[in-house]
Amino acid sequence: MRLFAVRYTTYAYKPLRAIYALRLLPARNYPQTSHKPNHSYFVYAFTILSIGFHLQCAQLEIEKPSLFQFLFLSASPTSVGVVTSDFASGGRFKTFEPNSFTTFPTSIPIHSDAVGRYTNDRVFIVNRLNRDSIQVLNPQLGFLTEQEFSVGQGKNPQDISVWNDKYFVSLYNSDELAIYSRANGTKLGGVSFTSLRETYSTSGIPDSSVESSYMVQDGSSLFILLQRLDRNDVSGYLPPNSDSYLVEIDMDLNQIRTVYTLPYRNPSSKIQKVNLFGEPYLVFSCVGRVGFISQIDAGIIAFRLSTRQFHPNRLFAEETAGGDILAFQIKNEELGFAAVLDSGFTKTVQAFRPRTGERLGILLQIPGNVGISLSGLLLTSEGKLLVGSTDFTRPGIYVYDSNLGNVLLNPIPSSVELTPFDIFQLQNLQ
């Protein structure tokens, strides 16, 4: 899209083109007369000249895109949003069409550490630590930035939810859920999580942050995950030495309704609202101890909205997956997909059956000694599974078709310019 913008700015009117337009009506075609010219002839000639001039100008306009072309090239009805990054100086928001493997010219500058969400007919870019802002993109204007506001230096925002005239923003380095004005981005207040801080640390000094992360709405309730990690642990890592919470917020009253203790610790994935066993559930993955302190101690869990209780069984256990489940997508009770990292840092994308918790197969496997990671996992409403690959020599998106036996459609990942970091649907899902 930047290329088209340059053509707009460099287009200039040239007098010679106007002269060429006047030649559409040669002198030999003028009405001939030996007496004083009739005024109507001049009106006739001027009218023809004007028509010719505008026709020629219309032809010249082809050299720059129309507003329709500008918007059309931004995305298609089946496009997804992709947050990309160079992991240094910055990132770009891109749009990608998985059926044709098309990356559109859209290229909106964002932070190098960001995630995205689509809600209320807008793209919200959550620019995380060191930019600490919310960036709002308008799809009707080629995803141009129409609003950006700061959430406070060092607060490290994680997610955003929109309710009436308010923005709710989760902050990783804080003990509150911040509330901002939708009109101008000014802070209106917050929901305090002070009472939910950890009371234990191996160092004897509990920290003051609750590590709030992803959120999802259900009616007037906002559900938010609190990891509650021990930042002062003597190991130097951030283990979950305390229980993690799912907190239900009343978005009308800006207050906590209920706090639910998770059966497993350290929720790390986005929350997926999905119908299972005949009713809606909130589903997310807990990783427990992960990375250099990895243990087989968690998995994908489901929260039943009708009873406000957790499903008794994990939909996919770490024991079965063989590692920490960092991300997942569920199609139905019979098919789901998970991105798994084992203790040897081998990365896999696995298919599983949520109804029984069994593993169905491995779609992709990357050895731990290879400098490639998986970042971004999305199952589209059309059944395409998108997997982001952070191969720095050839980054891009793999596309699998869950309707055709999970077949890989593009053996070479489709480029989205920079390295994909987050992938999300351009649809109002909340």
Tab-separated table of C-alpha atoms in Angstrom, residues 2-388:
chain	number	residue	atom	x	y	z
A	2	ARG	CA	2.906	2.334	0.563
A	3	LEU	CA	3.743	2.083	-3.144
A	4	PHE	CA	0.287	3.255	-4.087
A	5	ALA	CA	0.522	6.139	-1.641
A	6	VAL	CA	3.741	7.296	-3.275
A	7	ARG	CA	2.052	7.343	-6.660
A	8	TYR	CA	-0.636	9.578	-5.232
A	9	THR	CA	1.842	12.102	-3.937
A	10	THR	CA	3.966	12.191	-7.074
A	11	TYR	CA	1.081	12.650	-9.491
A	12	ALA	CA	1.072	16.158	-10.953
A	13	TYR	CA	-0.975	18.006	-13.514
A	14	LYS	CA	0.918	18.650	-16.745
A	15	PRO	CA	-0.167	21.469	-19.106
A	16	LEU	CA	0.825	19.451	-22.188
A	17	ARG	CA	-1.865	16.920	-21.308
A	18	ALA	CA	-4.471	19.683	-21.369
A	19	ILE	CA	-3.196	20.784	-24.773
A	20	TYR	CA	-3.554	17.224	-26.012
A	21	ALA	CA	-7.134	17.206	-24.762
A	22	LEU	CA	-7.918	20.332	-26.788
A	23	ARG	CA	-6.777	18.518	-29.908
A	24	LEU	CA	-9.779	16.184	-29.585
A	25	LEU	CA	-11.675	18.781	-31.667
A	26	PRO	CA	-9.436	19.750	-34.631
A	27	ALA	CA	-9.941	23.131	-36.277
A	28	ARG	CA	-11.036	21.563	-39.560
A	29	ASN	CA	-14.118	20.209	-37.859
A	30	TYR	CA	-15.271	23.582	-36.648
A	31	PRO	CA	-18.352	24.969	-38.459
A	32	GLN	CA	-17.191	27.257	-41.311
A	33	THR	CA	-18.765	30.706	-41.888
A	34	SER	CA	-17.796	33.909	-43.697
A	35	HIS	CA	-19.849	36.198	-41.483
A	36	LYS	CA	-19.673	37.009	-37.805
A	37	PRO	CA	-19.655	33.754	-35.874
A	38	ASN	CA	-22.884	32.681	-34.199
A	39	HIS	CA	-22.539	32.509	-30.396
A	40	SER	CA	-24.209	29.095	-30.345
A	41	TYR	CA	-21.297	27.649	-32.334
A	42	PHE	CA	-18.860	28.713	-29.624
A	43	VAL	CA	-21.093	27.203	-26.951
A	44	TYR	CA	-21.196	23.981	-28.967
A	45	ALA	CA	-17.433	23.973	-29.433
A	46	PHE	CA	-16.737	24.735	-25.792
A	47	THR	CA	-19.064	21.939	-24.690
A	48	ILE	CA	-17.307	19.402	-26.899
A	49	LEU	CA	-13.911	20.641	-25.706
A	50	SER	CA	-15.013	20.267	-22.065
A	51	ILE	CA	-16.267	16.741	-22.643
A	52	GLY	CA	-13.063	15.805	-24.385
A	53	PHE	CA	-10.927	17.339	-21.692
A	54	HIS	CA	-12.721	15.406	-18.924
A	55	LEU	CA	-12.536	12.175	-20.896
A	56	GLN	CA	-8.805	12.585	-21.266
A	57	CYS	CA	-8.388	13.432	-17.595
A	58	ALA	CA	-10.365	10.304	-16.717
A	59	GLN	CA	-7.916	8.289	-18.777
A	60	LEU	CA	-5.017	9.921	-16.989
A	61	GLU	CA	-6.562	9.082	-13.595
A	62	ILE	CA	-5.844	5.402	-14.263
A	63	GLU	CA	-2.285	6.124	-13.242
A	64	LYS	CA	-3.303	6.384	-9.562
A	65	PRO	CA	-5.634	4.051	-7.606
A	66	SER	CA	-9.153	5.081	-6.793
A	67	LEU	CA	-10.473	4.991	-3.243
A	68	PHE	CA	-12.258	1.743	-4.133
A	69	GLN	CA	-9.008	0.171	-5.279
A	70	PHE	CA	-7.255	1.420	-2.147
A	71	LEU	CA	-9.795	-0.252	0.113
A	72	PHE	CA	-10.181	-3.388	-2.005
A	73	LEU	CA	-6.466	-4.098	-1.891
A	74	SER	CA	-6.482	-3.993	1.915
A	75	ALA	CA	-8.240	-7.312	2.483
A	76	SER	CA	-10.964	-9.705	1.327
A	77	PRO	CA	-13.953	-11.189	3.226
A	78	THR	CA	-11.919	-14.299	4.098
A	79	SER	CA	-8.704	-12.488	5.040
A	80	VAL	CA	-7.055	-12.772	8.444
A	81	GLY	CA	-5.001	-10.241	10.337
A	82	VAL	CA	-1.307	-10.920	10.888
A	83	VAL	CA	0.960	-9.152	13.360
A	84	THR	CA	4.524	-9.370	12.045
A	85	SER	CA	7.822	-8.299	13.569
A	86	ASP	CA	11.531	-7.928	12.905
A	87	PHE	CA	12.031	-8.499	16.667
A	88	ALA	CA	14.106	-5.341	16.852
A	89	SER	CA	13.046	-1.972	15.497
A	90	GLY	CA	9.400	-2.547	14.644
A	91	GLY	CA	6.605	-4.573	13.145
A	92	ARG	CA	3.822	-4.410	10.572
A	93	PHE	CA	0.141	-5.276	10.540
A	94	LYS	CA	-0.638	-7.286	7.402
A	95	THR	CA	-3.663	-9.025	5.925
A	96	PHE	CA	-3.457	-12.514	4.444
A	97	GLU	CA	-5.978	-14.536	2.437
A	98	PRO	CA	-5.400	-18.254	3.174
A	99	ASN	CA	-7.444	-19.682	0.293
A	100	SER	CA	-5.270	-18.030	-2.354
A	101	PHE	CA	-2.129	-17.514	-0.183
A	102	THR	CA	-2.364	-13.794	-0.956
A	103	THR	CA	-0.646	-11.181	1.172
A	104	PHE	CA	-2.243	-7.793	0.547
A	105	PRO	CA	-0.303	-4.512	0.209
A	106	THR	CA	-1.574	-3.383	3.631
A	107	SER	CA	1.458	-2.532	5.781
A	108	ILE	CA	0.706	-0.583	8.945
A	109	PRO	CA	3.643	0.249	11.268
A	110	ILE	CA	3.236	-1.212	14.769
A	111	HIS	CA	5.476	-2.189	17.693
A	112	SER	CA	7.936	-5.068	17.378
A	113	ASP	CA	6.212	-6.793	20.333
A	114	ALA	CA	2.479	-6.723	19.701
A	115	VAL	CA	-0.640	-8.862	19.440
A	116	GLY	CA	-3.933	-8.177	17.683
A	117	ARG	CA	-7.649	-8.512	18.221
A	118	TYR	CA	-10.667	-7.753	16.034
A	119	THR	CA	-13.808	-6.510	17.748
A	120	ASN	CA	-16.477	-3.846	17.199
A	121	ASP	CA	-15.512	-3.582	13.510
A	122	ARG	CA	-11.986	-2.460	14.337
A	123	VAL	CA	-8.527	-3.979	14.582
A	124	PHE	CA	-6.924	-3.363	17.965
A	125	ILE	CA	-3.150	-3.659	18.091
A	126	VAL	CA	-1.886	-4.163	21.636
A	127	ASN	CA	1.622	-2.709	21.565
A	128	ARG	CA	3.263	-4.348	24.527
A	129	LEU	CA	6.312	-3.539	26.666
A	130	ASN	CA	8.383	-0.464	25.656
A	131	ARG	CA	5.599	1.073	23.576
A	132	ASP	CA	2.751	0.356	25.990
A	133	SER	CA	-0.144	1.564	23.869
A	134	ILE	CA	-3.358	0.577	22.153
A	135	GLN	CA	-3.521	1.274	18.410
A	136	VAL	CA	-6.919	1.233	16.687
A	137	LEU	CA	-7.068	0.498	12.933
A	138	ASN	CA	-10.095	1.180	10.723
A	139	PRO	CA	-10.718	-1.552	8.088
A	140	GLN	CA	-12.962	0.821	6.133
A	141	LEU	CA	-10.018	3.162	5.609
A	142	GLY	CA	-7.411	0.637	4.554
A	143	PHE	CA	-6.612	-0.188	8.195
A	144	LEU	CA	-5.199	3.270	8.817
A	145	THR	CA	-4.586	4.161	12.466
A	146	GLU	CA	-7.510	6.250	13.709
A	147	GLN	CA	-6.621	6.241	17.409
A	148	GLU	CA	-3.674	5.423	19.656
A	149	PHE	CA	-3.328	6.009	23.370
A	150	SER	CA	-0.767	5.152	26.027
A	151	VAL	CA	-1.518	2.873	28.972
A	152	GLY	CA	1.495	4.050	30.952
A	153	GLN	CA	5.180	3.386	30.513
A	154	GLY	CA	6.223	-0.117	31.514
A	155	LYS	CA	2.657	-1.369	32.109
A	156	ASN	CA	2.942	-3.980	29.311
A	157	PRO	CA	-0.664	-4.285	28.008
A	158	GLN	CA	-1.818	-7.768	27.000
A	159	ASP	CA	-5.393	-7.566	25.725
A	160	ILE	CA	-8.325	-5.218	25.187
A	161	SER	CA	-12.090	-5.555	25.377
A	162	VAL	CA	-14.710	-3.013	24.259
A	163	TRP	CA	-17.938	-2.410	26.177
A	164	ASN	CA	-20.253	0.512	25.372
A	165	ASP	CA	-18.115	3.664	25.720
A	166	LYS	CA	-15.259	1.947	27.581
A	167	TYR	CA	-12.048	0.086	26.824
A	168	PHE	CA	-10.919	-2.539	29.338
A	169	VAL	CA	-7.165	-3.203	29.089
A	170	SER	CA	-5.282	-5.967	30.913
A	171	LEU	CA	-1.812	-4.955	32.133
A	172	TYR	CA	0.912	-7.517	32.833
A	173	ASN	CA	2.921	-5.222	35.098
A	174	SER	CA	0.109	-3.978	37.278
A	175	ASP	CA	-2.431	-5.006	39.894
A	176	GLU	CA	-5.484	-3.527	38.188
A	177	LEU	CA	-7.664	-3.856	35.115
A	178	ALA	CA	-7.450	-0.408	33.513
A	179	ILE	CA	-10.491	1.336	32.009
A	180	TYR	CA	-10.188	3.987	29.279
A	181	SER	CA	-12.566	6.241	27.392
A	182	ARG	CA	-13.472	4.900	23.998
A	183	ALA	CA	-13.884	8.445	22.704
A	184	ASN	CA	-10.425	9.831	23.477
A	185	GLY	CA	-8.368	7.162	25.243
A	186	THR	CA	-8.162	8.965	28.574
A	187	LYS	CA	-8.106	6.801	31.686
A	188	LEU	CA	-11.440	6.565	33.507
A	189	GLY	CA	-10.405	4.304	36.367
A	190	GLY	CA	-9.809	0.635	36.979
A	191	VAL	CA	-10.771	-2.558	38.740
A	192	SER	CA	-8.333	-3.259	41.568
A	193	PHE	CA	-6.657	-6.666	41.829
A	194	THR	CA	-4.719	-5.725	44.966
A	195	SER	CA	-6.546	-8.362	47.017
A	196	LEU	CA	-5.527	-11.007	44.450
A	197	ARG	CA	-1.754	-10.524	44.722
A	198	GLU	CA	0.364	-13.533	45.657
A	199	THR	CA	1.058	-13.863	49.344
A	200	TYR	CA	3.975	-16.294	48.939
A	201	SER	CA	7.415	-16.199	47.332
A	202	THR	CA	10.415	-18.484	47.734
A	203	SER	CA	12.384	-15.304	48.420
A	204	GLY	CA	10.002	-14.267	51.174
A	205	ILE	CA	9.078	-11.097	49.281
A	206	PRO	CA	5.964	-11.499	47.093
A	207	ASP	CA	5.741	-9.110	44.138
A	208	SER	CA	2.884	-6.699	43.498
A	209	SER	CA	1.876	-7.757	39.957
A	210	VAL	CA	-0.777	-10.359	39.166
A	211	GLU	CA	0.263	-10.922	35.501
A	212	SER	CA	-3.195	-10.367	34.003
A	213	SER	CA	-3.354	-11.541	30.410
A	214	TYR	CA	-6.054	-12.597	27.953
A	215	MET	CA	-9.749	-11.764	28.206
A	216	VAL	CA	-13.088	-12.680	26.647
A	217	GLN	CA	-16.643	-11.356	27.022
A	218	ASP	CA	-19.857	-13.222	27.759
A	219	GLY	CA	-22.816	-10.885	28.006
A	220	SER	CA	-21.945	-8.106	30.445
A	221	SER	CA	-19.267	-10.276	32.045
A	222	LEU	CA	-15.595	-9.983	31.190
A	223	PHE	CA	-13.418	-12.988	32.012
A	224	ILE	CA	-9.725	-12.303	32.544
A	225	LEU	CA	-6.847	-14.667	33.315
A	226	LEU	CA	-4.397	-13.905	36.145
A	227	GLN	CA	-1.201	-15.974	36.030
A	228	ARG	CA	0.165	-14.848	39.442
A	229	LEU	CA	3.809	-15.776	38.818
A	230	ASP	CA	6.588	-15.455	41.383
A	231	ARG	CA	8.844	-12.720	40.004
A	232	ASN	CA	11.048	-12.852	43.073
A	233	ASP	CA	11.639	-16.605	43.004
A	234	VAL	CA	15.176	-17.533	44.074
A	235	SER	CA	15.726	-19.408	40.789
A	236	GLY	CA	15.564	-16.195	38.775
A	237	TYR	CA	12.758	-17.613	36.646
A	238	LEU	CA	9.031	-16.914	37.008
A	239	PRO	CA	7.445	-20.118	38.316
A	240	PRO	CA	3.758	-20.310	39.266
A	241	ASN	CA	4.237	-20.827	43.004
A	242	SER	CA	0.653	-19.699	43.679
A	243	ASP	CA	-2.722	-20.607	42.186
A	244	SER	CA	-3.816	-18.861	38.997
A	245	TYR	CA	-7.256	-17.264	38.681
A	246	LEU	CA	-10.046	-16.693	36.203
A	247	VAL	CA	-11.737	-13.467	37.289
A	248	GLU	CA	-15.247	-12.464	36.217
A	249	ILE	CA	-15.777	-8.693	35.923
A	250	ASP	CA	-19.078	-6.810	35.769
A	251	MET	CA	-18.433	-4.372	32.909
A	252	ASP	CA	-21.408	-2.185	33.804
A	253	LEU	CA	-20.423	-1.707	37.447
A	254	ASN	CA	-16.631	-1.957	36.906
A	255	GLN	CA	-16.178	-4.444	39.724
A	256	ILE	CA	-15.271	-8.085	40.398
A	257	ARG	CA	-18.173	-10.526	40.346
A	258	THR	CA	-16.414	-13.804	41.121
A	259	VAL	CA	-12.902	-15.249	41.318
A	260	TYR	CA	-12.417	-18.846	40.127
A	261	THR	CA	-9.287	-20.805	41.067
A	262	LEU	CA	-7.884	-22.706	38.102
A	263	PRO	CA	-7.299	-26.456	38.467
A	264	TYR	CA	-3.905	-25.938	36.774
A	265	ARG	CA	-1.510	-23.007	36.905
A	266	ASN	CA	-0.063	-20.430	34.541
A	267	PRO	CA	-2.658	-19.888	31.780
A	268	SER	CA	-0.758	-18.727	28.688
A	269	SER	CA	-2.989	-19.034	25.632
A	270	LYS	CA	-5.773	-16.901	24.280
A	271	ILE	CA	-9.260	-17.817	25.475
A	272	GLN	CA	-11.417	-19.541	22.880
A	273	LYS	CA	-15.189	-19.503	23.326
A	274	VAL	CA	-16.452	-22.703	21.715
A	275	ASN	CA	-19.479	-24.980	21.844
A	276	LEU	CA	-18.615	-28.375	23.315
A	277	PHE	CA	-20.866	-31.144	24.581
A	278	GLY	CA	-23.907	-29.116	23.507
A	279	GLU	CA	-23.149	-25.813	25.237
A	280	PRO	CA	-20.637	-22.938	25.327
A	281	TYR	CA	-17.313	-23.222	27.140
A	282	LEU	CA	-14.350	-20.945	27.678
A	283	VAL	CA	-11.261	-22.945	26.727
A	284	PHE	CA	-7.622	-22.053	27.366
A	285	SER	CA	-4.270	-23.709	27.952
A	286	CYS	CA	-2.275	-23.746	31.171
A	287	VAL	CA	1.446	-24.493	30.908
A	288	GLY	CA	2.458	-24.683	34.596
A	289	ARG	CA	6.242	-24.694	34.672
A	290	VAL	CA	7.524	-23.942	31.194
A	291	GLY	CA	10.756	-23.386	29.288
A	292	PHE	CA	13.973	-24.033	31.217
A	293	ILE	CA	11.936	-25.182	34.248
A	294	SER	CA	9.461	-27.199	32.170
A	295	GLN	CA	7.422	-29.933	33.818
A	296	ILE	CA	4.539	-32.086	32.659
A	297	ASP	CA	1.951	-30.485	34.906
A	298	ALA	CA	-0.932	-28.860	32.982
A	299	GLY	CA	-2.916	-28.834	29.698
A	300	ILE	CA	-6.009	-27.463	27.956
A	301	ILE	CA	-8.953	-26.890	30.296
A	302	ALA	CA	-12.579	-25.882	29.735
A	303	PHE	CA	-14.850	-23.637	31.825
A	304	ARG	CA	-18.584	-24.329	31.520
A	305	LEU	CA	-20.442	-21.024	31.309
A	306	SER	CA	-23.864	-22.351	32.315
A	307	THR	CA	-22.644	-23.688	35.663
A	308	ARG	CA	-19.489	-21.588	36.130
A	309	GLN	CA	-17.523	-24.794	36.736
A	310	PHE	CA	-14.503	-26.404	35.124
A	311	HIS	CA	-14.854	-29.549	33.058
A	312	PRO	CA	-13.564	-32.481	35.145
A	313	ASN	CA	-11.098	-33.611	32.465
A	314	ARG	CA	-8.440	-31.787	30.488
A	315	LEU	CA	-9.294	-31.607	26.785
A	316	PHE	CA	-5.637	-32.307	25.995
A	317	ALA	CA	-3.146	-33.156	28.728
A	318	GLU	CA	0.565	-32.370	28.698
A	319	GLU	CA	1.218	-36.038	29.463
A	320	THR	CA	-0.397	-36.924	26.128
A	321	ALA	CA	1.073	-34.015	24.177
A	322	GLY	CA	4.561	-34.628	25.547
A	323	GLY	CA	5.222	-30.992	26.445
A	324	ASP	CA	3.815	-27.564	27.205
A	325	ILE	CA	0.805	-26.586	25.090
A	326	LEU	CA	1.538	-22.973	24.153
A	327	ALA	CA	-1.395	-22.408	21.800
A	328	PHE	CA	-4.370	-24.333	20.461
A	329	GLN	CA	-7.456	-24.137	18.266
A	330	ILE	CA	-10.578	-26.297	18.564
A	331	LYS	CA	-12.809	-27.042	15.591
A	332	ASN	CA	-15.330	-29.255	17.392
A	333	GLU	CA	-15.499	-32.079	19.920
A	334	GLU	CA	-13.681	-34.398	17.536
A	335	LEU	CA	-10.835	-32.222	16.301
A	336	GLY	CA	-8.443	-29.712	17.767
A	337	PHE	CA	-4.886	-28.540	17.132
A	338	ALA	CA	-2.123	-27.662	19.558
A	339	ALA	CA	1.336	-26.076	19.341
A	340	VAL	CA	3.564	-27.980	21.753
A	341	LEU	CA	7.053	-27.306	23.131
A	342	ASP	CA	8.802	-30.206	24.885
A	343	SER	CA	11.665	-30.143	27.384
A	344	GLY	CA	14.208	-30.538	24.573
A	345	PHE	CA	12.691	-27.491	22.809
A	346	THR	CA	11.270	-29.580	19.953
A	347	LYS	CA	8.261	-27.775	18.501
A	348	THR	CA	5.264	-29.695	17.121
A	349	VAL	CA	1.775	-28.998	15.822
A	350	GLN	CA	-0.469	-31.868	16.906
A	351	ALA	CA	-4.037	-32.861	16.149
A	352	PHE	CA	-6.119	-34.125	19.072
A	353	ARG	CA	-9.683	-35.129	19.945
A	354	PRO	CA	-11.139	-32.845	22.675
A	355	ARG	CA	-13.916	-35.305	23.530
A	356	THR	CA	-11.502	-38.020	24.612
A	357	GLY	CA	-8.216	-36.127	25.009
A	358	GLU	CA	-6.350	-38.486	22.666
A	359	ARG	CA	-3.649	-37.374	20.246
A	360	LEU	CA	-4.528	-37.994	16.596
A	361	GLY	CA	-1.219	-37.181	14.921
A	362	ILE	CA	1.601	-34.715	14.318
A	363	LEU	CA	1.242	-32.224	11.461
A	364	LEU	CA	4.573	-30.437	11.854
A	365	GLN	CA	7.733	-31.112	13.839
A	366	ILE	CA	10.793	-28.868	14.250
A	367	PRO	CA	13.830	-30.223	16.156
A	368	GLY	CA	15.098	-28.273	19.127
A	369	ASN	CA	18.509	-27.687	17.532
A	370	VAL	CA	16.965	-25.872	14.556
A	371	GLY	CA	16.535	-22.101	14.898
A	372	ILE	CA	12.875	-22.103	13.904
A	373	SER	CA	9.927	-21.460	16.202
A	374	LEU	CA	6.166	-21.522	15.819
A	375	SER	CA	4.319	-18.297	16.491
A	376	GLY	CA	0.660	-17.775	15.745
A	377	LEU	CA	-1.980	-20.492	15.390
A	378	LEU	CA	-5.436	-19.917	13.923
A	379	LEU	CA	-8.245	-22.116	12.626
A	380	THR	CA	-10.409	-20.017	10.305
A	381	SER	CA	-14.166	-20.333	10.018
A	382	GLU	CA	-13.570	-21.990	6.616
A	383	GLY	CA	-11.469	-24.708	8.232
A	384	LYS	CA	-7.989	-23.536	7.266
A	385	LEU	CA	-5.354	-24.011	9.970
A	386	LEU	CA	-2.706	-21.276	9.824
A	387	VAL	CA	0.656	-21.829	11.497
A	388	GLY	CA	3.209	-19.025	11.773
